[in-house]
Each structure stands twice: as structure tokens, then as C-alpha cells.
Short mmCIF file of C-alpha atoms in Angstrom, two decimals:
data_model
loop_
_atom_site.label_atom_id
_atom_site.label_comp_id
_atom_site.label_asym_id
_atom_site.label_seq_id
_atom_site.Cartn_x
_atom_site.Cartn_y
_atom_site.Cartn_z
CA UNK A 1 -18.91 -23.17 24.25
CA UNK A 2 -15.03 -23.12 23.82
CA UNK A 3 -15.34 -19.02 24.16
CA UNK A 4 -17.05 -19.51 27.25
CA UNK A 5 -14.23 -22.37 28.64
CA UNK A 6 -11.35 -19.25 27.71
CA UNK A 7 -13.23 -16.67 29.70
CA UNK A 8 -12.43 -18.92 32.61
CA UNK A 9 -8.80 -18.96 31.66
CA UNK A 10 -6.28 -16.33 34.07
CA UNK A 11 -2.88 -16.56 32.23
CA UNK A 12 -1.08 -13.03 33.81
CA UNK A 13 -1.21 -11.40 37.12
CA UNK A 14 -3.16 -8.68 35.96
CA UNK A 15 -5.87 -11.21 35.25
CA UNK A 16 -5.51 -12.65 38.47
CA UNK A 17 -6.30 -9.23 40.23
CA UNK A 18 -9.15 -8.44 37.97
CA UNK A 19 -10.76 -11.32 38.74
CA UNK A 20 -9.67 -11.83 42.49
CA UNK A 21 -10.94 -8.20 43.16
CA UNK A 22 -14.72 -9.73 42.96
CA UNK A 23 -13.70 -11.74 45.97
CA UNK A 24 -14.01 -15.23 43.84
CA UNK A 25 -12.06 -17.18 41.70
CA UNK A 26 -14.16 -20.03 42.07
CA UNK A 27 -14.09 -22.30 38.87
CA UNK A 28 -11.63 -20.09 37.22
CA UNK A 29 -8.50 -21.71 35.57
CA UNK A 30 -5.02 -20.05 36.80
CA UNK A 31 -1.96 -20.86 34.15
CA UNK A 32 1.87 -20.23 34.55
CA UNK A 33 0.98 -17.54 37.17
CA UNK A 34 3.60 -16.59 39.54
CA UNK A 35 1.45 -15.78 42.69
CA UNK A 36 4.00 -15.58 45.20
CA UNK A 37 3.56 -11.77 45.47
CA UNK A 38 -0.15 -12.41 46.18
CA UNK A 39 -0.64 -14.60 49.33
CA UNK A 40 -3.18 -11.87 51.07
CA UNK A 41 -5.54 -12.34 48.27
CA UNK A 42 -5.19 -16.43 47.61
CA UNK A 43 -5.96 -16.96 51.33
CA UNK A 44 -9.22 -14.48 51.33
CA UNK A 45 -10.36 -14.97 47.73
CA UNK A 46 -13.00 -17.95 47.25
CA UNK A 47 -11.26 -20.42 45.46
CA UNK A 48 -13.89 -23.82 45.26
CA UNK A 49 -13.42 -25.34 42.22
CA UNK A 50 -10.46 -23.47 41.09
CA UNK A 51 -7.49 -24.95 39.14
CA UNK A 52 -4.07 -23.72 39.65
CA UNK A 53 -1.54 -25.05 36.44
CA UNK A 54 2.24 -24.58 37.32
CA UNK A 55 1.52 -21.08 39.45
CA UNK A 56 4.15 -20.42 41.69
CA UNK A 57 2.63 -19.44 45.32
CA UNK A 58 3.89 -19.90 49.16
CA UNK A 59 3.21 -22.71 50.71
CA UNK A 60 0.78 -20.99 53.02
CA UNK A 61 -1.35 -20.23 49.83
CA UNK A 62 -0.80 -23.51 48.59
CA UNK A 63 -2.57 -25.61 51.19
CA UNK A 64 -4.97 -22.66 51.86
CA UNK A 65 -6.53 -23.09 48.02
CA UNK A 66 -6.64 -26.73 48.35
CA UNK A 67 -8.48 -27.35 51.68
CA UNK A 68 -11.00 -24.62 50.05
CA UNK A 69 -11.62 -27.01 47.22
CA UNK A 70 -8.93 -26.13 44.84
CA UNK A 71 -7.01 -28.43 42.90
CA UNK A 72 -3.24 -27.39 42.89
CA UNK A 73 -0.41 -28.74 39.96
CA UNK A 74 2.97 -27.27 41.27
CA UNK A 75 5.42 -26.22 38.92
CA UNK A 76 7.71 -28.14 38.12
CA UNK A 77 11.53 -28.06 38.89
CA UNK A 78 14.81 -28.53 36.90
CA UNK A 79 12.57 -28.66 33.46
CA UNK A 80 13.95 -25.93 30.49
CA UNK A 81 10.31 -25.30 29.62
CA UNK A 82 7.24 -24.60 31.10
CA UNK A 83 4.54 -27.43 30.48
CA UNK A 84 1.52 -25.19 31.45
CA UNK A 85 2.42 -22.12 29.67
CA UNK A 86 -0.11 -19.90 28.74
CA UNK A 87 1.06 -18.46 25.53
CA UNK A 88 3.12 -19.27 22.06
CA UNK A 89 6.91 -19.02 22.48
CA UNK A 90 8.46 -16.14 21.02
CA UNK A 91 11.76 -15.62 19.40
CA UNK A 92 13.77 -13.82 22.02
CA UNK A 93 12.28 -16.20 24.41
CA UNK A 94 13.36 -19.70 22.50
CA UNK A 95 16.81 -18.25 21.54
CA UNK A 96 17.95 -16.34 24.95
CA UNK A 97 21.47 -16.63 25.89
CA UNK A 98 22.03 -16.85 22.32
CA UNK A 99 24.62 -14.03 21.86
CA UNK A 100 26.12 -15.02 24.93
CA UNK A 101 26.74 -19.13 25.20
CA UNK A 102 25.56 -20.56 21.61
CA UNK A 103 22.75 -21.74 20.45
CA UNK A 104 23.62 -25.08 22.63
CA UNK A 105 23.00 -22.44 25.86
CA UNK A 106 19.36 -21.67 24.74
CA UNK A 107 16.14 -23.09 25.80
CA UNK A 108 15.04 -24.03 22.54
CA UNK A 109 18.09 -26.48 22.53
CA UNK A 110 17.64 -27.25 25.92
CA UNK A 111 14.16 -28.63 25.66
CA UNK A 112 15.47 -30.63 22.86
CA UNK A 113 18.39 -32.46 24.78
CA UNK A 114 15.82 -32.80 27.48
CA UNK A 115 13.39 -34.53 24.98
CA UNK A 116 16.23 -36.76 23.77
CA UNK A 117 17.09 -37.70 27.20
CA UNK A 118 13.44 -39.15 28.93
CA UNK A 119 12.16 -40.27 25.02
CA UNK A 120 15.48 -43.07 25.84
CA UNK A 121 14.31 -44.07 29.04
CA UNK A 122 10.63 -44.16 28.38
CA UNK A 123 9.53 -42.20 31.68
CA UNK A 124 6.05 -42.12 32.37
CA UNK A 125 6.88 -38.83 34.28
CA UNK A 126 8.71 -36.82 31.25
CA UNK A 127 5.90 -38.49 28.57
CA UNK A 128 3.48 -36.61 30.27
CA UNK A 129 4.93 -33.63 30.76
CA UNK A 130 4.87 -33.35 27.00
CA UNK A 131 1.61 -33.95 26.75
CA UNK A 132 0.60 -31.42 29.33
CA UNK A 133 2.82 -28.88 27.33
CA UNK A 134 1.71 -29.50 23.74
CA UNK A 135 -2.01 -29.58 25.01
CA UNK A 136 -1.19 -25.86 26.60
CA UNK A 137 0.23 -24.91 23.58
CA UNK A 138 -2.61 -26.17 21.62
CA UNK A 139 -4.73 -24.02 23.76
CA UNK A 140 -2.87 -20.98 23.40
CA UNK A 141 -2.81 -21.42 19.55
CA UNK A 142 -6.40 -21.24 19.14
CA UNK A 143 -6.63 -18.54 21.55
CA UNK A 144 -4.30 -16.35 19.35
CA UNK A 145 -5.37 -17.30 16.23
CA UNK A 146 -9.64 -16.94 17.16
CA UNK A 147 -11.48 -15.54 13.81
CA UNK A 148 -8.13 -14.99 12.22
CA UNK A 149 -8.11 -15.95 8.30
CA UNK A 150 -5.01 -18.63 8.05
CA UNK A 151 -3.53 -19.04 5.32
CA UNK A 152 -0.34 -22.28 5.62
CA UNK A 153 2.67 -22.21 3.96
CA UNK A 154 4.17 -25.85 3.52
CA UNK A 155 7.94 -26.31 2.08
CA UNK A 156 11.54 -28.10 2.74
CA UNK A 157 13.91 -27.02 5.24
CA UNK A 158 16.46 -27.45 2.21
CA UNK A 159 15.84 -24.36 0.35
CA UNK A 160 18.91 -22.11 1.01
CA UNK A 161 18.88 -18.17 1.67
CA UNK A 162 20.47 -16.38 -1.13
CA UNK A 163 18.44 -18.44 -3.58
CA UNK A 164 15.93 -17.35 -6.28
CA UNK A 165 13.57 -19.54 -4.72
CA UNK A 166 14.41 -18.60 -1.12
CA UNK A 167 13.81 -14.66 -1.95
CA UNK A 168 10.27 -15.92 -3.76
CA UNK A 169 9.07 -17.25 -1.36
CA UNK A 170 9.76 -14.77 1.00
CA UNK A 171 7.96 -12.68 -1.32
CA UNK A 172 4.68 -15.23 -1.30
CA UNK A 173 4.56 -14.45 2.32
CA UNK A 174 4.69 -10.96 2.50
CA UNK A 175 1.93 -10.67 -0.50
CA UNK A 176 -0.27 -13.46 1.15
CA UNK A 177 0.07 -11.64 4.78
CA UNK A 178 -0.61 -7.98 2.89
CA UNK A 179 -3.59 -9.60 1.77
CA UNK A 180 -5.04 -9.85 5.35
CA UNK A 181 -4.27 -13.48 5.69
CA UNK A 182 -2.55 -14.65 8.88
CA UNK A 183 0.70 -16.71 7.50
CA UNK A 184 1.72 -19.80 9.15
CA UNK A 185 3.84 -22.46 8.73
CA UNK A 186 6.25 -25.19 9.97
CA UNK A 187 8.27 -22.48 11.95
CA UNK A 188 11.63 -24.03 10.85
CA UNK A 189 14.64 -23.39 8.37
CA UNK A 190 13.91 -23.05 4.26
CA UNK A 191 10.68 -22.71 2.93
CA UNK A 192 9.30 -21.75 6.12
CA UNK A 193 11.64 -19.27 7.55
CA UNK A 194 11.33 -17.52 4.08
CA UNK A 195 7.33 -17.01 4.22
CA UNK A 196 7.74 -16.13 7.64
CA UNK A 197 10.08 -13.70 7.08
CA UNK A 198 7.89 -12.12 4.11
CA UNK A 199 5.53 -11.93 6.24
CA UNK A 200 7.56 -10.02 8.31
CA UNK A 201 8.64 -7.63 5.54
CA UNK A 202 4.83 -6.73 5.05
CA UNK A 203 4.48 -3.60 6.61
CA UNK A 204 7.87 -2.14 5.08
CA UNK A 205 8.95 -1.30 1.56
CA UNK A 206 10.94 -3.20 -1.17
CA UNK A 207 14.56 -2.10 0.04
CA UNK A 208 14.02 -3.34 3.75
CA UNK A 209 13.22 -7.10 1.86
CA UNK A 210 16.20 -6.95 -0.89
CA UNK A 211 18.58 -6.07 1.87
CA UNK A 212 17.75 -8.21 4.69
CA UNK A 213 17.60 -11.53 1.85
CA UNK A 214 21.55 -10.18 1.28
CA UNK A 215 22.15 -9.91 5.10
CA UNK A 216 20.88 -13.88 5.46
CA UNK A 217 22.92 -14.97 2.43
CA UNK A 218 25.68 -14.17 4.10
CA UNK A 219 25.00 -17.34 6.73
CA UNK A 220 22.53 -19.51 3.92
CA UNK A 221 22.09 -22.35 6.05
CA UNK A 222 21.74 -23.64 10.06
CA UNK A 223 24.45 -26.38 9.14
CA UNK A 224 27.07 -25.71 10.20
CA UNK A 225 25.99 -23.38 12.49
CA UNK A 226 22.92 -23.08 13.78
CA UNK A 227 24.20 -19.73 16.09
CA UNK A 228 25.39 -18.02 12.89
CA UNK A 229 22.19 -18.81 11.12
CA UNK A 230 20.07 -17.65 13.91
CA UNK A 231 22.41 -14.45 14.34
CA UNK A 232 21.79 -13.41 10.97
CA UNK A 233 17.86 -13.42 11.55
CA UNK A 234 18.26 -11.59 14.86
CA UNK A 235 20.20 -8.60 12.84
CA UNK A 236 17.31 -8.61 10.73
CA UNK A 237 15.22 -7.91 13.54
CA UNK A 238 17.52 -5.55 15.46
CA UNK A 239 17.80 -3.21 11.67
CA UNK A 240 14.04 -3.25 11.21
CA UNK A 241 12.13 -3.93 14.39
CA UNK A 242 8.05 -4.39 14.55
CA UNK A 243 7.54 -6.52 11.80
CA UNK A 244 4.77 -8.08 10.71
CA UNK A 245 3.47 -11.33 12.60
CA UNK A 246 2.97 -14.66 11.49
CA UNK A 247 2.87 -18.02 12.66
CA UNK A 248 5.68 -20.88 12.98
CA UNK A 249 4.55 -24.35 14.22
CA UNK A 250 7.84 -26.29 14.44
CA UNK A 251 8.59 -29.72 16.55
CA UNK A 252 11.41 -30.74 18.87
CA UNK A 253 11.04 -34.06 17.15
CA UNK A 254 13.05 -32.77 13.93
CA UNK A 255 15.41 -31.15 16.79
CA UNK A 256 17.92 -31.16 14.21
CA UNK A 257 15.75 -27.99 12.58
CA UNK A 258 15.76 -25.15 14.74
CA UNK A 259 12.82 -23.10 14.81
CA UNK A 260 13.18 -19.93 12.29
CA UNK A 261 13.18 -16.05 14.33
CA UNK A 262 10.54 -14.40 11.53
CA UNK A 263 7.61 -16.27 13.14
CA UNK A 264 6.49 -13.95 15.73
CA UNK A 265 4.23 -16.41 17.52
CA UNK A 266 6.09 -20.25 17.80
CA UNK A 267 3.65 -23.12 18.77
CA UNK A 268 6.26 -25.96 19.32
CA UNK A 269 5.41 -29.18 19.96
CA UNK A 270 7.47 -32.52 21.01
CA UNK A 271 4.98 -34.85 19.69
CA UNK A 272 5.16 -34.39 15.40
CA UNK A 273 1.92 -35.76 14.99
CA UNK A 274 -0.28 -32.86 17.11
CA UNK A 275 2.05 -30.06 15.63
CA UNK A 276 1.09 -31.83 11.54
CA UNK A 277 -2.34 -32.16 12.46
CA UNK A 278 -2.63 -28.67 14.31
CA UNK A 279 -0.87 -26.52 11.39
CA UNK A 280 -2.98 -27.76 8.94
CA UNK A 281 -6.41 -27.79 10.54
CA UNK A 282 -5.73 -24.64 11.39
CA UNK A 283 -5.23 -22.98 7.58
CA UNK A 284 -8.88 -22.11 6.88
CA UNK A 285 -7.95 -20.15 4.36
CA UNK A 286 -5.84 -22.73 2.42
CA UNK A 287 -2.59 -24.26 1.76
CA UNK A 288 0.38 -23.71 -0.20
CA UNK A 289 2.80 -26.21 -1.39
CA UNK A 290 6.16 -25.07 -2.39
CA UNK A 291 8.36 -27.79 -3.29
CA UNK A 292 9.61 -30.15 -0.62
CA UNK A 293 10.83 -33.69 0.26
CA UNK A 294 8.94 -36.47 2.43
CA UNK A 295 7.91 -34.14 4.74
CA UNK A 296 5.95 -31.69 2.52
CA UNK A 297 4.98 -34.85 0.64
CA UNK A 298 3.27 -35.97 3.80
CA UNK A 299 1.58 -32.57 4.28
CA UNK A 300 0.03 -32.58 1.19
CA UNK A 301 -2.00 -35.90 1.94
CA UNK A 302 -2.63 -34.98 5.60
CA UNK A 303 -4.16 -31.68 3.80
CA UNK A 304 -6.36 -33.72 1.05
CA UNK A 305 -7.82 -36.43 3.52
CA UNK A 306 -10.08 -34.28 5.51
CA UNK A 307 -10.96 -32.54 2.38
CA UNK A 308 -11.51 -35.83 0.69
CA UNK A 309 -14.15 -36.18 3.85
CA UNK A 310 -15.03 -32.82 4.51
CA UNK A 311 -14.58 -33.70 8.10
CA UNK A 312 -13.47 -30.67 8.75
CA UNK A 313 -16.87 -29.07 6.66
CA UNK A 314 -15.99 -27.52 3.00
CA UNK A 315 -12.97 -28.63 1.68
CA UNK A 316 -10.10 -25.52 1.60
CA UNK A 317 -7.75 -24.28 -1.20
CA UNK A 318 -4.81 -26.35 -2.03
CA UNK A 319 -2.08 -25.10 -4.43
CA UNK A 320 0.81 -26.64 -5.49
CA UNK A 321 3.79 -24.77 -6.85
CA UNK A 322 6.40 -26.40 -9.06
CA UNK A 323 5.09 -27.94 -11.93
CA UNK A 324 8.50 -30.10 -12.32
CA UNK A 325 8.58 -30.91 -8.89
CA UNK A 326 4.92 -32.44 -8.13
CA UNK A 327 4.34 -34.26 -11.38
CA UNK A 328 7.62 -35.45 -12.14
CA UNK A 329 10.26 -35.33 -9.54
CA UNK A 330 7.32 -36.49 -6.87
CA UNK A 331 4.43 -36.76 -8.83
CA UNK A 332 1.65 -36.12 -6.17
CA UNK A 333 -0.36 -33.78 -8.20
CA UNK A 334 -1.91 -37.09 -10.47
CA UNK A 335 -2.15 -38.64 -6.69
CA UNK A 336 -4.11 -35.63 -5.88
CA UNK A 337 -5.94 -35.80 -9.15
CA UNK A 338 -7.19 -39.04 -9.33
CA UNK A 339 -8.19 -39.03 -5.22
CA UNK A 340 -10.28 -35.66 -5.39
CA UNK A 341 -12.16 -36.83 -8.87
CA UNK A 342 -15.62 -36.24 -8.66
CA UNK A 343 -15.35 -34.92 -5.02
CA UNK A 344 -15.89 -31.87 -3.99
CA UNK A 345 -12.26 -31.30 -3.07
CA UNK A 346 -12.10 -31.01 -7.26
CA UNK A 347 -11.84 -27.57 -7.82
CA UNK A 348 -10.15 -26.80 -4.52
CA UNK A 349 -6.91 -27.68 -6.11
CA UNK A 350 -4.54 -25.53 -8.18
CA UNK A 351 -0.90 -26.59 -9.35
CA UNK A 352 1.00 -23.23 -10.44
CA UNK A 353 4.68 -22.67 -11.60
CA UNK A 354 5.62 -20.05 -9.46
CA UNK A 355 5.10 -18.75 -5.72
CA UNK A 356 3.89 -15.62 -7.30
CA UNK A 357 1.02 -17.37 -8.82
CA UNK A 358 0.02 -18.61 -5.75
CA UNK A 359 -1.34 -15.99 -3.70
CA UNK A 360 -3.53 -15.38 -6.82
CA UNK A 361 -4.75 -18.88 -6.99
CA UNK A 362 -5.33 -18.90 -3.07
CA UNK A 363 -7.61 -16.14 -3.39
CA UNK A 364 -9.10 -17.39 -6.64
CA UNK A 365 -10.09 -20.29 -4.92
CA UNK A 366 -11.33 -18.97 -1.66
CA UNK A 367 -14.00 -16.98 -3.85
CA UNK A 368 -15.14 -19.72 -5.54
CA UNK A 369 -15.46 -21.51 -1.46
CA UNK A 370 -17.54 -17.95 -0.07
CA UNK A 371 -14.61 -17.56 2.06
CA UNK A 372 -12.78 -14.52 0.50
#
């Protein structure tokens, strides 16, 4: 059972010593632990069968584990991430140094020259390494996110802040995530930063939303300057800290998006693919469409194929906002239509004209699938 296979899983220090204390860590799975305050107990705890991912130890501990039957990956050096981490990113964590060098200085950019760099020369090595990392971050989503409601919230990195549409959907995502729903989406600029940062807003009152959408208006976009932009979100923060959470799922592959600071949990991924596929599995509560280009185009069909199926069991809300936009300007809603006739995907579908009819029509239609 997958709850049983996390049980195994020591991801801090103070799960290290909860466990060691029994005098076994035998079959256990150490992650992204930095042991080398705890060579006493690695050389007298039983440690057959144990796996040690990227845990920093002496090399005293190091061959003591293995010739006891453990199996030892070393951290790796010189890399700006960790590819056995434990947990999601966070904010502060993907944008330190950014007050201080740039955004050019933080990790979040430095993983993405990195990825530019060995996706050129086709290293074995570096390939991977990213497919260590996005397989830990896979696990650390579904650790976070166990019997949460998820509710995703799909749009184009082109809407601007101090637009109508920018300060609706921010208000989609603070309704949806005062609903109970978990919010989640591609954890970069636009649409997403906006639902993220509703989200965010949910536990405060109307002023704190009104004036932080005039605070981000002041920088509306990360082009030109992706330090400004970020900036602005960080003051956000700083003026009204302990927000709300919510989930961002962005990609180094679009490193030309950075990931928005709203999300407080950020899954990113190198390889596009796993981070599509991941996001959208993972909204068992529904989707929501606001408009968007090729990208949001191909979310929308990545969405309705497993429905289509039911591969993934009962097929989950869908709602598409923007009339205009998905029947003329990219007409995927008769797409939609004419695939889910007859199926059961049918009346899982709802095309609205406004991001405040969605949140309606997501929990209209979660009734209607005995998940509400």
C-alpha cells in the first residue's frame, strides 16, 4: 500500500532520531538528511536494507551503513538543486538571494541555466539527475496533497496584473480555496499567479485583496523584469504574512516563466510532460479553464482523454470560462462537445462566461459526481 511505502520514508532529522532510537532503521528510506551530526547512532543503529538518498554523513558512517547492507547515493556536488529532496520548494527557498543579486542570483534561475547547459550536451549523468529529482518531487506532491480535495486552475501566462481579468481570477481562487478546495495550478505568471494569489487572500478580508492587486499593478508583468515582478509579490507577502496555501506546479522547461510567489507549495519539474500529467491527475475535484493559448489548449485535451476513458475512474468536472474565447477565438468547446457525446464525460462539462460562475459550476458538478 503506497501509505505503508511513506511510513518507511525519514525526510528530517527528527525522523531520523525517532526512528534510530528503536535501535533499527532497517528497510527504512533516509531522504535529503544531513547526518553528519549523527555518526554515533549510524554506526550502532541496524541499518540492513536501508536506503540513504543524498544524506550527507562522514565517511566513517558512510562505509559503516554499507558493509551492514545499506545502499548509499551521496549527494551530489556543484548541482543548484537537490535531486532527492524530500519536500515541495517554497517561495523564499526558489527566490533566495533575490533582494540581494537578481533574480539571475537565485536558485530557481540557477537550476534553469543548469538545465539549459547538460539538455545541449545530452549527458547521461545530468538526464538522470532530473529524473531522480522530478520522481522526488512527485513523491513529495502526493505526500502533501494525501485526501486533500484539488481543485486545478488552468490559464495563460499572458494575462497582466492590473487587469479586470487578472483581479477575477484572483477572486476565483480565493472563493474556490474558501470553499475547502485545495487550489492548484501551473505555478507560473498570469492566470496562475492570480488563483494562487486568491487563494492566498482567503483567510483575509476584501481590502487586503483590492490593495495588494494595486501593489502588483504597479510591476504587471515578469518581462522586463522578472526581479521587479517577483519583488512586488514578495511585498505582498511581507504586508500580509500567513496566507492561505495553494499549489503551483511550474516547469524549468518554459524557464522563460518564472514560477509565481502565491503558491505556497511549488512542485517543479524539468521534464514538461510529468509536471502536465501530474497537475492534472491530481485535480480530483475538477478543472477550470480560464482563457489561454496553446498551452491551456493542450490542458484541456490532456484533461478530457482520461475522462473520455475513465482511466482514471469517474470522469471529473471540467469548466470552461470565456464563451468568446473557446468557441470562437479557439473553438475547443465543439471539440469537447462532439468527443464527450454520449460518454459519460457529458455532463462533466460546463462552459461559463465569467470566473465567477465557475466556482458555482465546479461545485454544481461535483454534486451531480457524489464528490461534493
Amino acid at each position: 500500500m503506497p501509505g505503508a511505502a511513506h511510513d518507511r520514508e525519514i525526510e528530517t532529522v527528527a525522523e531520523f532520531d525517532e526512528v534510530a532510537a528503536s535501535g533499527s532503521i532497517a528497510g527504512h528510506r533516509v531522504q535529503a538528511v544531513d547526518l553528519t551530526e549523527r555518526t554515533g547512532r549510524l554506526l550502532a543503529v541496524e541499518t540492513a536494507g536501508a536506503l540513504f538518498l543524498g544524506c550527507s554523513m562522514t565517511p566513517e558512517a558512510a562505509l559503516s551503513v554499507r558493509a551492514r547492507g545499506a545502499l548509499v547515493f551521496p549527494p551530489v556536488p556543484g548541482l543548484p538543486f537537490d535531486p532527492y529532496r524530500g519536500h515541495p520548494y517554497t517561495p523564499d527557498e526558489l527566490f533566495t538571494h533575490l533582494a540581494s543579486g537578481g533574480y539571475e542570483a537565485t536558485p530557481d534561475a540557477r537550476a534553469y541555466a543548469w538545465f539549459q547547459h547538460t539538455k545541449a550536451d545530452g549527458d547521461v549523468f545530468a538526464s538522470m539527475l532530473r529524473a531522480i529529482h522530478d520522481d522526488s518531487v512527485s513523491d513529495a506532491l502526493d505526500e502533501l496533497l494525501t485526501g486533500a480535495r484539488v481543485v486545478g486552475v488552468m490559464g495563460g501566462h499572458a494575462m497582466a496584473r492590473g487587469t479586470e481579468d487578472y483581479a477575477e481570477a484572483a477572486r476565483l481562487g480565493r472563493t474556490l480555496a474558501r470553499s475547502g478546495l485545495t487550489v492548484a495550478t501551473g505555478g507560473g505568471p498570469g492566470a496562475m499567479e492570480a488563483a494562487n494569489l486568491g487563494a492566498y487572500a482567503a483567510p483575509f478580508d476584501d481590502t487586503m485583496l483590492d490593495e495588494s492587486l494595486e501593489l502588483l499593478a504597479k510591476a504587471p508583468s515578469f518581462a522586463p523584469s522578472v526581479t521587479d515582478w517577483a519583488a512586488a509579490a514578495f511585498e505582498v507577502r511581507s504586508r500580509h504574512p500567513r496566507g492561505g496555501a495553494s499549489v503551483g506546479i511550474p516547469t524549468w522547461f518554459y524557464g522563460h516563466e518564472p514560477p509565481n510567489a502565491f503558491a505556497e507549495h511549488i512542485a517543479k519539474y524539468f521534464a514538461n510532460a510529468t509536471r502536465e500529467d501530474g497537475l492534472l491527475a491530481r485535480s480530483t475535484a475538477g478543472v477550470v479553464f480560464l482563457p489561454g493559448a496553446a498551452g491551456t489548449v493542450q490542458e484541456v485535451f490532456d484533461n478530457a482523454t482520461p475522462n473520455y476513458y475513465e482511466s482514471r475512474g469517474e470522469p471529473t468536472p471540467m469548466v470552461l470560462v470565456g464563451r468568446a474565447h473557446w468557441t470562437e477565438k479557439l473553438p475547443a468547446r465543439p471539440l469537447l462537445r462532439a468527443l464527450a457525446r454520449e460518454r459519460s464525460m457529458e455532463h462533466r462539462i460546463a462552459l461559463v462566461d465569467t470566473p465567477a460562475e465557475a466556482a458555482e459550476a465546479i461545485r454544481a458538478l461535483g454534486s451531480s459526481t457524489g464528490q461534493d
